[in-house]
mmCIF file of C-alpha atoms in Angstrom:
data_model
loop_
_atom_site.group_PDB
_atom_site.id
_atom_site.type_symbol
_atom_site.label_atom_id
_atom_site.label_comp_id
_atom_site.label_asym_id
_atom_site.label_seq_id
_atom_site.Cartn_x
_atom_site.Cartn_y
_atom_site.Cartn_z
ATOM 1 C CA UNK A 1 -35.878 -59.756 45.179
ATOM 2 C CA UNK A 2 -37.284 -58.854 41.845
ATOM 3 C CA UNK A 3 -40.456 -56.843 41.937
ATOM 4 C CA UNK A 4 -42.280 -59.616 40.071
ATOM 5 C CA UNK A 5 -41.533 -61.909 42.944
ATOM 6 C CA UNK A 6 -43.024 -59.431 45.439
ATOM 7 C CA UNK A 7 -46.366 -59.777 43.566
ATOM 8 C CA UNK A 8 -46.208 -63.549 43.477
ATOM 9 C CA UNK A 9 -45.804 -63.397 47.336
ATOM 10 C CA UNK A 10 -49.333 -61.963 47.492
ATOM 11 C CA UNK A 11 -50.667 -65.250 45.860
ATOM 12 C CA UNK A 12 -49.330 -67.248 48.657
ATOM 13 C CA UNK A 13 -52.070 -65.776 50.968
ATOM 14 C CA UNK A 14 -54.653 -67.780 48.917
ATOM 15 C CA UNK A 15 -56.918 -64.905 48.368
ATOM 16 C CA UNK A 16 -56.437 -64.777 44.674
ATOM 17 C CA UNK A 17 -54.958 -67.237 42.092
ATOM 18 C CA UNK A 18 -53.388 -64.418 39.870
ATOM 19 C CA UNK A 19 -53.198 -60.773 39.525
ATOM 20 C CA UNK A 20 -54.328 -58.615 36.644
ATOM 21 C CA UNK A 21 -52.156 -55.541 36.411
ATOM 22 C CA UNK A 22 -53.766 -52.740 34.263
ATOM 23 C CA UNK A 23 -52.246 -49.533 35.445
ATOM 24 C CA UNK A 24 -49.068 -48.349 33.679
ATOM 25 C CA UNK A 25 -47.382 -47.866 36.957
ATOM 26 C CA UNK A 26 -47.875 -51.266 38.492
ATOM 27 C CA UNK A 27 -47.219 -52.919 35.071
ATOM 28 C CA UNK A 28 -43.825 -51.089 35.027
ATOM 29 C CA UNK A 29 -43.065 -51.846 38.563
ATOM 30 C CA UNK A 30 -43.678 -55.639 37.875
ATOM 31 C CA UNK A 31 -41.790 -55.665 34.793
ATOM 32 C CA UNK A 32 -39.013 -52.983 35.723
ATOM 33 C CA UNK A 33 -39.620 -51.737 32.225
ATOM 34 C CA UNK A 34 -42.211 -49.394 30.693
ATOM 35 C CA UNK A 35 -44.524 -50.521 27.994
ATOM 36 C CA UNK A 36 -47.127 -47.940 27.038
ATOM 37 C CA UNK A 37 -50.056 -50.179 26.491
ATOM 38 C CA UNK A 38 -50.940 -53.628 27.689
ATOM 39 C CA UNK A 39 -51.924 -55.768 30.662
ATOM 40 C CA UNK A 40 -49.829 -58.167 32.822
ATOM 41 C CA UNK A 41 -51.051 -61.348 34.440
ATOM 42 C CA UNK A 42 -49.020 -62.512 37.349
ATOM 43 C CA UNK A 43 -49.533 -66.177 38.250
ATOM 44 C CA UNK A 44 -47.861 -68.251 41.018
ATOM 45 C CA UNK A 45 -45.185 -69.838 38.715
ATOM 46 C CA UNK A 46 -45.360 -67.991 35.503
ATOM 47 C CA UNK A 47 -46.384 -64.515 34.294
ATOM 48 C CA UNK A 48 -47.701 -63.103 31.116
ATOM 49 C CA UNK A 49 -47.619 -59.691 29.324
ATOM 50 C CA UNK A 50 -50.118 -58.868 26.771
ATOM 51 C CA UNK A 51 -49.796 -55.979 24.177
ATOM 52 C CA UNK A 52 -50.439 -55.082 20.570
ATOM 53 C CA UNK A 53 -48.324 -54.978 17.525
ATOM 54 C CA UNK A 54 -47.105 -51.412 18.345
ATOM 55 C CA UNK A 55 -45.162 -52.611 21.417
ATOM 56 C CA UNK A 56 -44.712 -56.388 20.878
ATOM 57 C CA UNK A 57 -41.101 -56.308 19.775
ATOM 58 C CA UNK A 58 -40.115 -54.010 22.719
ATOM 59 C CA UNK A 59 -41.985 -56.406 25.123
ATOM 60 C CA UNK A 60 -40.321 -59.491 23.740
ATOM 61 C CA UNK A 61 -36.813 -57.911 23.998
ATOM 62 C CA UNK A 62 -37.196 -56.351 27.444
ATOM 63 C CA UNK A 63 -39.410 -58.410 29.548
ATOM 64 C CA UNK A 64 -37.443 -61.658 30.325
ATOM 65 C CA UNK A 65 -39.582 -62.592 33.298
ATOM 66 C CA UNK A 66 -42.792 -62.660 31.204
ATOM 67 C CA UNK A 67 -44.325 -64.838 28.474
ATOM 68 C CA UNK A 68 -45.305 -62.189 25.891
ATOM 69 C CA UNK A 69 -48.314 -62.507 23.720
ATOM 70 C CA UNK A 70 -49.932 -60.245 21.153
ATOM 71 C CA UNK A 71 -53.456 -59.047 21.174
ATOM 72 C CA UNK A 72 -55.248 -58.224 17.859
ATOM 73 C CA UNK A 73 -58.729 -57.937 16.460
ATOM 74 C CA UNK A 74 -59.127 -61.661 16.373
ATOM 75 C CA UNK A 75 -57.706 -62.217 19.781
ATOM 76 C CA UNK A 76 -58.599 -59.301 22.183
ATOM 77 C CA UNK A 77 -57.555 -58.783 25.736
ATOM 78 C CA UNK A 78 -60.519 -60.802 27.205
ATOM 79 C CA UNK A 79 -59.758 -63.697 24.926
ATOM 80 C CA UNK A 80 -56.029 -63.724 25.656
ATOM 81 C CA UNK A 81 -56.574 -63.457 29.460
ATOM 82 C CA UNK A 82 -59.065 -66.271 29.321
ATOM 83 C CA UNK A 83 -56.415 -68.377 27.585
ATOM 84 C CA UNK A 84 -54.175 -67.722 30.666
ATOM 85 C CA UNK A 85 -57.027 -68.371 33.151
ATOM 86 C CA UNK A 86 -57.898 -71.734 31.517
ATOM 87 C CA UNK A 87 -54.148 -72.736 31.171
ATOM 88 C CA UNK A 88 -53.233 -71.802 34.807
ATOM 89 C CA UNK A 89 -56.619 -72.961 36.420
ATOM 90 C CA UNK A 90 -57.366 -69.390 37.751
ATOM 91 C CA UNK A 91 -60.533 -69.176 39.696
ATOM 92 C CA UNK A 92 -59.990 -65.795 41.441
ATOM 93 C CA UNK A 93 -58.225 -62.883 39.766
ATOM 94 C CA UNK A 94 -56.987 -59.976 41.812
ATOM 95 C CA UNK A 95 -57.580 -56.639 40.033
ATOM 96 C CA UNK A 96 -56.722 -52.939 40.357
ATOM 97 C CA UNK A 97 -60.147 -51.607 40.996
ATOM 98 C CA UNK A 98 -58.872 -47.987 41.358
ATOM 99 C CA UNK A 99 -57.395 -48.137 37.841
ATOM 100 C CA UNK A 100 -60.039 -49.682 35.704
ATOM 101 C CA UNK A 101 -63.161 -47.785 34.674
ATOM 102 C CA UNK A 102 -66.666 -48.991 35.452
ATOM 103 C CA UNK A 103 -67.147 -50.058 31.749
ATOM 104 C CA UNK A 104 -63.995 -51.979 31.866
ATOM 105 C CA UNK A 105 -64.959 -53.709 34.932
ATOM 106 C CA UNK A 106 -68.247 -54.691 33.564
ATOM 107 C CA UNK A 107 -66.614 -56.122 30.460
ATOM 108 C CA UNK A 108 -64.118 -58.160 32.305
ATOM 109 C CA UNK A 109 -66.719 -59.242 34.827
ATOM 110 C CA UNK A 110 -68.862 -60.635 32.017
ATOM 111 C CA UNK A 111 -66.196 -62.063 29.646
ATOM 112 C CA UNK A 112 -63.517 -63.479 31.843
ATOM 113 C CA UNK A 113 -63.694 -66.924 33.175
ATOM 114 C CA UNK A 114 -62.701 -66.000 36.828
ATOM 115 C CA UNK A 115 -64.143 -64.092 39.835
ATOM 116 C CA UNK A 116 -62.689 -60.607 40.026
ATOM 117 C CA UNK A 117 -61.487 -59.641 43.369
ATOM 118 C CA UNK A 118 -60.704 -56.063 44.261
ATOM 119 C CA UNK A 119 -57.062 -56.052 45.279
ATOM 120 C CA UNK A 120 -55.745 -52.560 44.654
ATOM 121 C CA UNK A 121 -54.459 -51.855 48.122
ATOM 122 C CA UNK A 122 -52.199 -54.959 48.294
ATOM 123 C CA UNK A 123 -50.941 -54.651 44.708
ATOM 124 C CA UNK A 124 -49.898 -51.116 45.178
ATOM 125 C CA UNK A 125 -48.584 -51.560 48.743
ATOM 126 C CA UNK A 126 -44.978 -52.701 47.600
ATOM 127 C CA UNK A 127 -44.337 -49.292 46.070
ATOM 128 C CA UNK A 128 -44.594 -47.458 49.437
ATOM 129 C CA UNK A 129 -41.045 -48.352 50.461
ATOM 130 C CA UNK A 130 -38.380 -47.671 47.679
ATOM 131 C CA UNK A 131 -35.548 -50.125 46.762
ATOM 132 C CA UNK A 132 -32.057 -48.657 46.772
ATOM 133 C CA UNK A 133 -31.880 -48.613 43.027
ATOM 134 C CA UNK A 134 -35.169 -46.742 42.938
ATOM 135 C CA UNK A 135 -33.828 -44.187 45.245
ATOM 136 C CA UNK A 136 -30.769 -43.679 43.093
ATOM 137 C CA UNK A 137 -32.963 -42.888 40.034
ATOM 138 C CA UNK A 138 -35.043 -40.435 42.214
ATOM 139 C CA UNK A 139 -31.883 -38.812 43.446
ATOM 140 C CA UNK A 140 -30.908 -38.239 39.846
ATOM 141 C CA UNK A 141 -34.213 -36.817 39.033
ATOM 142 C CA UNK A 142 -33.776 -34.427 41.932
ATOM 143 C CA UNK A 143 -30.408 -33.433 40.681
ATOM 144 C CA UNK A 144 -31.982 -32.462 37.331
ATOM 145 C CA UNK A 145 -34.597 -30.421 39.100
ATOM 146 C CA UNK A 146 -31.999 -28.710 41.294
ATOM 147 C CA UNK A 147 -29.938 -27.830 38.350
ATOM 148 C CA UNK A 148 -32.809 -26.301 36.536
ATOM 149 C CA UNK A 149 -33.725 -24.145 39.461
ATOM 150 C CA UNK A 150 -30.134 -22.931 39.425
ATOM 151 C CA UNK A 151 -30.365 -22.075 35.833
ATOM 152 C CA UNK A 152 -33.579 -20.318 36.182
ATOM 153 C CA UNK A 153 -32.223 -17.780 38.603
ATOM 154 C CA UNK A 154 -30.427 -16.051 35.802
ATOM 155 C CA UNK A 155 -33.490 -16.127 33.503
ATOM 156 C CA UNK A 156 -36.238 -14.708 35.725
ATOM 157 C CA UNK A 157 -36.746 -11.079 35.212
ATOM 158 C CA UNK A 158 -39.422 -8.374 35.414
ATOM 159 C CA UNK A 159 -41.496 -8.140 32.330
ATOM 160 C CA UNK A 160 -41.558 -11.884 31.416
ATOM 161 C CA UNK A 161 -44.868 -13.640 31.638
ATOM 162 C CA UNK A 162 -45.617 -16.673 33.745
ATOM 163 C CA UNK A 163 -46.029 -18.748 30.529
ATOM 164 C CA UNK A 164 -42.782 -17.551 29.303
ATOM 165 C CA UNK A 165 -41.001 -18.611 32.543
ATOM 166 C CA UNK A 166 -42.886 -21.981 32.499
ATOM 167 C CA UNK A 167 -41.523 -22.480 28.964
ATOM 168 C CA UNK A 168 -38.017 -21.641 29.990
ATOM 169 C CA UNK A 169 -38.333 -24.095 32.936
ATOM 170 C CA UNK A 170 -39.628 -26.995 30.831
ATOM 171 C CA UNK A 171 -36.895 -26.440 28.279
ATOM 172 C CA UNK A 172 -34.161 -26.483 30.911
ATOM 173 C CA UNK A 173 -35.540 -29.664 32.508
ATOM 174 C CA UNK A 174 -35.243 -31.506 29.232
ATOM 175 C CA UNK A 175 -31.817 -29.869 28.494
ATOM 176 C CA UNK A 176 -30.454 -31.068 31.891
ATOM 177 C CA UNK A 177 -31.519 -34.717 31.264
ATOM 178 C CA UNK A 178 -35.202 -35.166 32.005
ATOM 179 C CA UNK A 179 -37.083 -37.831 30.104
ATOM 180 C CA UNK A 180 -40.351 -35.970 30.719
ATOM 181 C CA UNK A 181 -42.366 -33.998 33.205
ATOM 182 C CA UNK A 182 -43.749 -35.537 36.479
ATOM 183 C CA UNK A 183 -46.543 -32.965 36.205
ATOM 184 C CA UNK A 184 -47.356 -29.750 34.483
ATOM 185 C CA UNK A 185 -45.336 -27.095 36.155
ATOM 186 C CA UNK A 186 -46.996 -24.534 38.399
ATOM 187 C CA UNK A 187 -45.476 -21.150 37.755
ATOM 188 C CA UNK A 188 -47.286 -18.122 39.244
ATOM 189 C CA UNK A 189 -46.412 -14.534 40.370
ATOM 190 C CA UNK A 190 -47.665 -11.811 42.611
ATOM 191 C CA UNK A 191 -51.263 -12.147 43.740
ATOM 192 C CA UNK A 192 -51.481 -15.394 41.768
ATOM 193 C CA UNK A 193 -49.057 -17.106 44.201
ATOM 194 C CA UNK A 194 -51.935 -17.387 46.695
ATOM 195 C CA UNK A 195 -53.313 -20.144 44.290
ATOM 196 C CA UNK A 196 -51.603 -23.311 45.552
ATOM 197 C CA UNK A 197 -52.130 -24.899 42.098
ATOM 198 C CA UNK A 198 -52.350 -21.914 39.956
ATOM 199 C CA UNK A 199 -51.846 -22.178 36.219
ATOM 200 C CA UNK A 200 -49.222 -20.043 34.346
ATOM 201 C CA UNK A 201 -50.816 -17.240 32.442
ATOM 202 C CA UNK A 202 -50.157 -13.982 30.592
ATOM 203 C CA UNK A 203 -49.403 -11.897 33.806
ATOM 204 C CA UNK A 204 -46.023 -10.174 33.524
ATOM 205 C CA UNK A 205 -43.687 -10.668 36.586
ATOM 206 C CA UNK A 206 -43.207 -7.280 38.416
ATOM 207 C CA UNK A 207 -40.774 -5.878 41.031
ATOM 208 C CA UNK A 208 -42.135 -6.608 44.495
ATOM 209 C CA UNK A 209 -43.640 -9.978 43.392
ATOM 210 C CA UNK A 210 -43.237 -13.395 44.832
ATOM 211 C CA UNK A 211 -42.719 -15.965 42.110
ATOM 212 C CA UNK A 212 -43.531 -19.499 42.946
ATOM 213 C CA UNK A 213 -42.327 -22.512 40.836
ATOM 214 C CA UNK A 214 -43.557 -26.041 41.601
ATOM 215 C CA UNK A 215 -42.025 -28.497 39.163
ATOM 216 C CA UNK A 216 -40.462 -31.908 38.643
ATOM 217 C CA UNK A 217 -39.256 -34.299 36.025
ATOM 218 C CA UNK A 218 -39.243 -37.973 35.117
ATOM 219 C CA UNK A 219 -35.903 -39.890 35.066
ATOM 220 C CA UNK A 220 -36.140 -43.472 33.925
ATOM 221 C CA UNK A 221 -39.717 -43.549 35.061
ATOM 222 C CA UNK A 222 -39.181 -41.988 38.434
ATOM 223 C CA UNK A 223 -40.471 -38.528 39.651
ATOM 224 C CA UNK A 224 -38.863 -35.567 41.272
ATOM 225 C CA UNK A 225 -40.682 -32.589 42.797
ATOM 226 C CA UNK A 226 -39.696 -29.343 44.335
ATOM 227 C CA UNK A 227 -41.113 -25.846 44.962
ATOM 228 C CA UNK A 228 -39.221 -22.629 45.336
ATOM 229 C CA UNK A 229 -40.600 -19.259 46.003
ATOM 230 C CA UNK A 230 -38.299 -16.327 45.041
ATOM 231 C CA UNK A 231 -38.752 -12.557 45.072
ATOM 232 C CA UNK A 232 -38.233 -9.891 42.547
ATOM 233 C CA UNK A 233 -36.373 -6.607 43.622
ATOM 234 C CA UNK A 234 -37.605 -6.468 47.154
ATOM 235 C CA UNK A 235 -40.064 -7.869 49.722
ATOM 236 C CA UNK A 236 -42.318 -6.275 52.319
ATOM 237 C CA UNK A 237 -42.103 -6.949 56.093
ATOM 238 C CA UNK A 238 -45.011 -9.222 55.811
ATOM 239 C CA UNK A 239 -43.697 -11.068 52.755
ATOM 240 C CA UNK A 240 -40.484 -11.686 54.771
ATOM 241 C CA UNK A 241 -42.392 -12.892 57.824
ATOM 242 C CA UNK A 242 -44.642 -15.408 55.860
ATOM 243 C CA UNK A 243 -41.548 -16.783 53.986
ATOM 244 C CA UNK A 244 -39.750 -17.475 57.098
ATOM 245 C CA UNK A 245 -42.649 -18.941 58.797
ATOM 246 C CA UNK A 246 -43.109 -21.355 56.005
ATOM 247 C CA UNK A 247 -39.386 -22.171 56.126
ATOM 248 C CA UNK A 248 -39.602 -22.732 59.879
ATOM 249 C CA UNK A 249 -42.611 -25.042 59.378
ATOM 250 C CA UNK A 250 -40.864 -27.116 56.800
ATOM 251 C CA UNK A 251 -37.832 -27.519 59.073
ATOM 252 C CA UNK A 252 -40.156 -28.702 61.936
ATOM 253 C CA UNK A 253 -41.799 -31.226 59.650
ATOM 254 C CA UNK A 254 -38.483 -32.541 58.423
ATOM 255 C CA UNK A 255 -37.294 -32.790 62.046
ATOM 256 C CA UNK A 256 -40.274 -34.858 62.947
ATOM 257 C CA UNK A 257 -39.981 -37.259 59.853
ATOM 258 C CA UNK A 258 -38.927 -40.630 60.868
ATOM 259 C CA UNK A 259 -40.055 -44.208 60.253
ATOM 260 C CA UNK A 260 -42.665 -45.213 62.558
ATOM 261 C CA UNK A 261 -44.010 -41.716 63.062
ATOM 262 C CA UNK A 262 -47.585 -41.302 61.743
ATOM 263 C CA UNK A 263 -48.260 -39.188 58.729
ATOM 264 C CA UNK A 264 -50.592 -37.046 60.863
ATOM 265 C CA UNK A 265 -47.901 -36.339 63.485
ATOM 266 C CA UNK A 266 -45.369 -35.159 60.843
ATOM 267 C CA UNK A 267 -48.037 -32.894 59.338
ATOM 268 C CA UNK A 268 -48.983 -31.632 62.820
ATOM 269 C CA UNK A 269 -45.300 -30.594 63.530
ATOM 270 C CA UNK A 270 -45.234 -28.295 60.477
ATOM 271 C CA UNK A 271 -48.771 -27.086 60.921
ATOM 272 C CA UNK A 272 -48.220 -25.967 64.532
ATOM 273 C CA UNK A 273 -45.614 -23.470 63.484
ATOM 274 C CA UNK A 274 -47.948 -21.998 60.950
ATOM 275 C CA UNK A 275 -50.763 -21.857 63.485
ATOM 276 C CA UNK A 276 -48.637 -20.419 66.187
ATOM 277 C CA UNK A 277 -47.796 -17.607 63.721
ATOM 278 C CA UNK A 278 -51.396 -16.823 63.184
ATOM 279 C CA UNK A 279 -51.738 -18.245 59.690
ATOM 280 C CA UNK A 280 -53.440 -21.566 60.500
ATOM 281 C CA UNK A 281 -56.370 -20.886 58.249
ATOM 282 C CA UNK A 282 -54.064 -20.100 55.338
ATOM 283 C CA UNK A 283 -52.563 -23.614 55.052
ATOM 284 C CA UNK A 284 -55.158 -25.703 53.524
ATOM 285 C CA UNK A 285 -53.388 -28.715 52.028
ATOM 286 C CA UNK A 286 -51.291 -31.579 53.438
ATOM 287 C CA UNK A 287 -47.700 -31.185 54.602
ATOM 288 C CA UNK A 288 -46.587 -34.012 52.239
ATOM 289 C CA UNK A 289 -47.336 -36.770 49.738
ATOM 290 C CA UNK A 290 -45.345 -39.766 48.747
ATOM 291 C CA UNK A 291 -44.014 -40.087 45.234
ATOM 292 C CA UNK A 292 -42.070 -42.532 43.045
ATOM 293 C CA UNK A 293 -43.380 -43.860 39.689
ATOM 294 C CA UNK A 294 -46.249 -41.449 40.247
ATOM 295 C CA UNK A 295 -46.107 -37.919 41.483
ATOM 296 C CA UNK A 296 -48.754 -38.615 44.149
ATOM 297 C CA UNK A 297 -48.483 -41.987 45.792
ATOM 298 C CA UNK A 298 -49.284 -43.482 49.241
ATOM 299 C CA UNK A 299 -48.703 -43.066 52.175
ATOM 300 C CA UNK A 300 -49.031 -39.343 52.886
ATOM 301 C CA UNK A 301 -47.894 -37.001 55.576
ATOM 302 C CA UNK A 302 -51.412 -35.592 56.041
ATOM 303 C CA UNK A 303 -53.988 -35.047 58.924
ATOM 304 C CA UNK A 304 -55.865 -38.066 57.617
ATOM 305 C CA UNK A 305 -53.129 -40.599 57.876
ATOM 306 C CA UNK A 306 -52.942 -42.071 61.325
ATOM 307 C CA UNK A 307 -50.553 -44.863 60.103
ATOM 308 C CA UNK A 308 -46.776 -45.073 60.772
ATOM 309 C CA UNK A 309 -44.739 -43.971 57.681
ATOM 310 C CA UNK A 310 -42.477 -46.758 56.654
ATOM 311 C CA UNK A 311 -38.641 -46.719 56.099
ATOM 312 C CA UNK A 312 -37.886 -46.224 52.505
ATOM 313 C CA UNK A 313 -40.836 -44.185 51.767
ATOM 314 C CA UNK A 314 -40.049 -40.987 49.721
ATOM 315 C CA UNK A 315 -42.217 -37.868 50.816
ATOM 316 C CA UNK A 316 -42.428 -34.360 49.851
ATOM 317 C CA UNK A 317 -42.150 -31.700 52.578
ATOM 318 C CA UNK A 318 -44.152 -28.713 51.357
ATOM 319 C CA UNK A 319 -45.959 -26.520 53.831
ATOM 320 C CA UNK A 320 -47.421 -23.243 52.553
ATOM 321 C CA UNK A 321 -49.155 -20.059 53.548
ATOM 322 C CA UNK A 322 -51.607 -18.448 50.993
ATOM 323 C CA UNK A 323 -53.231 -14.978 51.556
ATOM 324 C CA UNK A 324 -55.948 -14.520 49.077
ATOM 325 C CA UNK A 325 -55.475 -11.631 46.552
ATOM 326 C CA UNK A 326 -52.028 -10.791 48.167
ATOM 327 C CA UNK A 327 -49.425 -13.538 47.806
ATOM 328 C CA UNK A 328 -48.451 -17.026 48.823
ATOM 329 C CA UNK A 329 -45.328 -18.931 49.905
ATOM 330 C CA UNK A 330 -44.477 -22.621 49.433
ATOM 331 C CA UNK A 331 -41.216 -24.343 49.916
ATOM 332 C CA UNK A 332 -40.927 -27.977 48.950
ATOM 333 C CA UNK A 333 -38.178 -30.586 49.255
ATOM 334 C CA UNK A 334 -38.261 -34.320 48.918
ATOM 335 C CA UNK A 335 -37.180 -36.582 51.743
ATOM 336 C CA UNK A 336 -36.337 -40.266 52.033
ATOM 337 C CA UNK A 337 -37.537 -41.644 55.400
ATOM 338 C CA UNK A 338 -35.258 -43.732 57.335
ATOM 339 C CA UNK A 339 -35.249 -45.562 60.705
ATOM 340 C CA UNK A 340 -33.237 -42.640 62.255
ATOM 341 C CA UNK A 341 -34.933 -39.648 60.648
ATOM 342 C CA UNK A 342 -34.921 -38.739 56.910
ATOM 343 C CA UNK A 343 -32.506 -37.757 54.073
ATOM 344 C CA UNK A 344 -33.294 -34.606 52.188
ATOM 345 C CA UNK A 345 -32.536 -35.269 48.597
ATOM 346 C CA UNK A 346 -33.289 -31.685 47.361
ATOM 347 C CA UNK A 347 -30.200 -29.601 47.481
ATOM 348 C CA UNK A 348 -31.405 -26.160 46.273
ATOM 349 C CA UNK A 349 -30.972 -23.284 48.606
ATOM 350 C CA UNK A 350 -33.971 -22.325 50.759
ATOM 351 C CA UNK A 351 -32.972 -18.918 51.960
ATOM 352 C CA UNK A 352 -35.184 -16.066 50.751
ATOM 353 C CA UNK A 353 -33.736 -15.376 47.260
ATOM 354 C CA UNK A 354 -34.370 -11.785 45.989
ATOM 355 C CA UNK A 355 -33.512 -11.449 42.313
#
């Protein structure tokens, strides 16, 4: 089934006559092709894609399932959408209320000839479980990320700054085939590793440091994500204990990951290991988040998710322990949830690497 047909299936419920797709991610999912600017209108029997002169040629060549129309100063988005509303007799238009600004909602609400219905949850729900072809793209993205981590092990050295290492990381992602970054890399060292989302700075790496690198890339629109914490020169007894506690927690979370198990239960399996080791207060974030076209998608393996995880969902597995002003450790893989367990598509080693 083409993705556009999934969206049309929502219209069979009778709650909306058409869908207005404004976010770049749902537009890309519907079209299976990325156009930087525009909106899509999915109707029961026909669908439309509106964009401006910068992207009209690309849209006409690459969106065979859409009628493509151009917007300009004389025919803006509201006017073009109203043409579709009138032609298709649309009375209720499902919208992505989580994507549009309040100002855009007010504009559409006053100008469009249809009632706007918040429909974000239903529109985004199809992306929770990945199709086989999506998983292949994500495996390729992870391969690029794994290759980059392998390359970095010969680059990391005492004296280089966090910023310099981040630059080397980004360069190698692109060199290894990335189309872009799935997020700005986190590269921190020493006491900065206690900051889960620390920003690379001018601090020079030193012997006795942990170095945490959290990074990912885009490949044909799909994200990868991984975190590895390595040591420079040596580790203390406490550093070794924390590292292996995090590794054990991740293994427990992965072992609990299976379709039908709630996100809360998966999180709890990893969290218990950290709590039993006496570091419960040092693990503040969730065990995992879904990813795909976006680096953070639903559903999540978190304490707040009491819903069963579906087969085909792709979730990170990233417990961590963070000791303020001392150091932190996070280890992250990406797993594909299956009926019988999960597939770990991150292949980089997780043993404590001392460079």
